[in-house]
Short mmCIF file of C-alpha atoms in Angstrom, two decimals:
data_model
loop_
_atom_site.label_atom_id
_atom_site.label_comp_id
_atom_site.label_asym_id
_atom_site.label_seq_id
_atom_site.Cartn_x
_atom_site.Cartn_y
_atom_site.Cartn_z
CA MET A 11 34.48 -27.62 2.59
CA THR A 12 34.25 -26.88 -1.12
CA THR A 13 36.03 -23.62 -1.99
CA ALA A 14 35.95 -21.16 -4.86
CA LYS A 15 39.25 -22.59 -6.06
CA ASP A 16 37.71 -26.08 -6.17
CA ILE A 17 34.90 -25.04 -8.53
CA MET A 18 36.53 -22.31 -10.63
CA HIS A 19 37.74 -22.61 -14.17
CA PRO A 20 41.53 -22.14 -13.79
CA GLY A 21 43.76 -20.20 -16.14
CA ALA A 22 41.71 -17.02 -16.50
CA ARG A 23 43.57 -14.14 -18.09
CA TRP A 24 43.40 -10.37 -17.56
CA ILE A 25 43.15 -7.88 -20.34
CA PRO A 26 44.71 -4.48 -19.59
CA GLU A 27 42.28 -1.57 -19.41
CA HIS A 28 44.17 0.24 -22.20
CA GLU A 29 43.65 -2.63 -24.70
CA THR A 30 41.02 -2.12 -27.38
CA LEU A 31 37.80 -4.05 -27.68
CA ASP A 32 38.88 -5.68 -30.94
CA ARG A 33 41.86 -7.17 -29.07
CA ALA A 34 39.50 -8.31 -26.28
CA ALA A 35 37.30 -10.04 -28.87
CA GLN A 36 40.34 -11.75 -30.39
CA LEU A 37 41.50 -12.95 -26.97
CA MET A 38 38.00 -14.21 -26.15
CA ARG A 39 38.03 -16.19 -29.39
CA GLU A 40 41.50 -17.63 -28.65
CA LEU A 41 40.51 -18.63 -25.11
CA ASN A 42 36.97 -19.70 -26.07
CA VAL A 43 35.40 -17.49 -23.39
CA GLY A 44 32.74 -14.81 -23.38
CA ALA A 45 34.24 -12.53 -20.75
CA LEU A 46 37.59 -11.19 -19.59
CA PRO A 47 38.56 -9.48 -16.34
CA VAL A 48 39.94 -6.00 -17.00
CA ALA A 49 42.98 -4.88 -14.99
CA ASP A 50 44.72 -1.57 -14.41
CA GLU A 51 48.50 -1.11 -14.62
CA ASN A 52 48.88 -2.62 -11.12
CA GLU A 53 46.84 -5.71 -12.07
CA ARG A 54 43.92 -4.57 -9.93
CA LEU A 55 40.49 -5.58 -11.14
CA CYS A 56 38.61 -2.75 -12.88
CA GLY A 57 35.68 -4.83 -14.10
CA ILE A 58 34.77 -7.48 -16.63
CA VAL A 59 34.25 -6.97 -20.35
CA THR A 60 31.91 -9.40 -22.09
CA ASP A 61 31.22 -10.24 -25.70
CA ARG A 62 27.79 -8.69 -25.19
CA ASP A 63 29.38 -5.45 -23.91
CA ILE A 64 31.41 -5.21 -27.11
CA VAL A 65 28.29 -5.59 -29.25
CA VAL A 66 25.86 -3.47 -27.23
CA ARG A 67 28.12 -0.72 -25.84
CA CYS A 68 30.39 -0.34 -28.83
CA VAL A 69 29.36 -1.83 -32.18
CA ALA A 70 25.62 -1.15 -31.86
CA MET A 71 26.41 2.43 -30.88
CA GLY A 72 28.37 2.92 -34.09
CA HIS A 73 31.79 2.99 -32.42
CA ASP A 74 34.94 1.34 -33.76
CA PRO A 75 36.10 -1.53 -31.48
CA ALA A 76 39.66 -0.84 -32.65
CA LYS A 77 39.44 2.59 -31.01
CA VAL A 78 37.45 1.91 -27.82
CA THR A 79 39.34 0.60 -24.79
CA CYS A 80 38.20 -2.09 -22.40
CA GLY A 81 38.54 0.28 -19.46
CA SER A 82 36.18 2.78 -21.04
CA ILE A 83 33.20 0.41 -21.11
CA VAL A 84 33.44 -1.51 -17.84
CA GLN A 85 30.86 -0.34 -15.33
CA GLY A 86 30.09 -0.64 -11.67
CA THR A 87 32.11 -1.89 -8.74
CA PRO A 88 34.19 -4.91 -9.66
CA ARG A 89 33.22 -8.03 -7.72
CA TRP A 90 35.57 -10.91 -6.94
CA ILE A 91 35.98 -13.76 -4.47
CA ASP A 92 38.96 -15.11 -2.57
CA ALA A 93 40.12 -18.56 -3.69
CA GLY A 94 39.55 -19.92 -0.17
CA ALA A 95 35.93 -18.75 0.10
CA ASP A 96 33.30 -21.40 0.69
CA VAL A 97 30.97 -22.21 -2.21
CA SER A 98 28.08 -20.72 -0.21
CA GLU A 99 29.95 -17.38 -0.19
CA VAL A 100 30.41 -17.65 -3.97
CA LEU A 101 26.71 -18.26 -4.44
CA SER A 102 25.82 -15.40 -2.13
CA GLU A 103 28.14 -12.95 -3.89
CA MET A 104 26.79 -13.86 -7.31
CA GLN A 105 23.14 -13.76 -6.20
CA ASP A 106 23.42 -10.58 -4.13
CA HIS A 107 25.04 -8.68 -7.00
CA GLN A 108 23.20 -10.48 -9.82
CA ILE A 109 26.37 -11.46 -11.62
CA ARG A 110 27.03 -14.46 -13.82
CA ARG A 111 30.84 -14.51 -13.75
CA LEU A 112 33.10 -14.05 -10.75
CA PRO A 113 36.89 -13.67 -10.81
CA VAL A 114 38.77 -15.74 -8.22
CA ILE A 115 41.73 -14.04 -6.56
CA GLU A 116 44.53 -15.67 -4.56
CA ASN A 117 47.43 -13.68 -3.10
CA LYS A 118 46.25 -10.62 -5.05
CA ARG A 119 46.48 -12.52 -8.35
CA LEU A 120 43.78 -13.76 -10.70
CA VAL A 121 43.73 -17.56 -10.58
CA GLY A 122 40.42 -18.36 -12.23
CA MET A 123 36.81 -17.51 -12.98
CA ILE A 124 33.56 -18.98 -11.76
CA SER A 125 30.68 -19.03 -14.21
CA GLU A 126 27.12 -20.30 -14.11
CA ALA A 127 28.32 -23.53 -15.70
CA ASP A 128 30.79 -24.04 -12.84
CA LEU A 129 27.98 -23.53 -10.34
CA ALA A 130 25.67 -25.88 -12.22
CA ARG A 131 28.17 -28.68 -11.70
CA GLN A 132 28.24 -28.06 -7.93
CA LEU A 133 24.74 -27.06 -6.88
CA SER A 134 21.70 -29.18 -6.21
CA ASP A 135 18.74 -28.68 -8.54
CA ASP A 136 16.96 -26.58 -5.89
CA GLN A 137 20.04 -24.40 -5.31
CA LEU A 138 20.50 -23.93 -9.04
CA LYS A 139 16.84 -22.97 -9.48
CA ALA A 140 17.10 -20.40 -6.68
CA PHE A 141 20.31 -19.00 -8.18
CA CYS A 142 18.76 -18.61 -11.63
CA GLU A 143 15.63 -17.01 -10.24
CA SER A 144 17.62 -14.47 -8.21
CA VAL A 145 20.06 -13.54 -10.98
CA TYR A 146 17.68 -13.47 -13.94
CA ALA A 147 14.33 -12.42 -12.46
CA ALA A 148 15.39 -8.95 -11.35
CA SER A 149 17.59 -8.20 -14.36
CA GLY A 150 14.65 -7.63 -16.69
CA SER A 151 16.35 -9.37 -19.60
CA PRO A 152 17.25 -12.91 -20.60
CA GLY A 153 20.96 -12.01 -20.51
CA GLY A 154 20.99 -10.84 -16.91
CA SER A 155 23.72 -8.60 -15.60
CA ALA A 156 26.87 -8.64 -17.69
CA SER A 157 29.42 -8.19 -14.98
#
C-alpha cells in the first residue's frame, strides 16, 4: 500500500500565525515553495498561506505585507492527512475539498506536504485527469482553490 508519507515532499515547515506576510514570502523564497502551513501557538494547523494569497488578499487590496499576519488571511477549515493514509484517501481528500496542497501529519507533527506534482508522479493518466477535472472545473478559475 502506498501511503501519504510515501508520496509527500518531506521537510515542510510551519509558519506561526502571528508572523507577517512579508516573512512568509521570504520563507517561501528560501524554501522554494508557494505555500506554507500556518500554525497556532500549540502547533495546530490553522490553514495554509500561499503566494497567491499574499498578492490577492494583501498587496492587491493595498495592505502592507509587513503589517498583515498569516493568521489573519487564512480561510476555511484546515485540511490535512495522516502520514499512514492510503494514496486513495489522499486523492479523495484533495478532490472532495478541491485543494491542491495537503499537509501530512504524523504523531501530531507536520512531516511533509503533498502537492499536485507529488500526485502526478503517482497517479495514472486517467486518475490524474479525473483529479484535475474535479479540482479545477468547479473552482471557476485557473488557479483553483488556494488552500
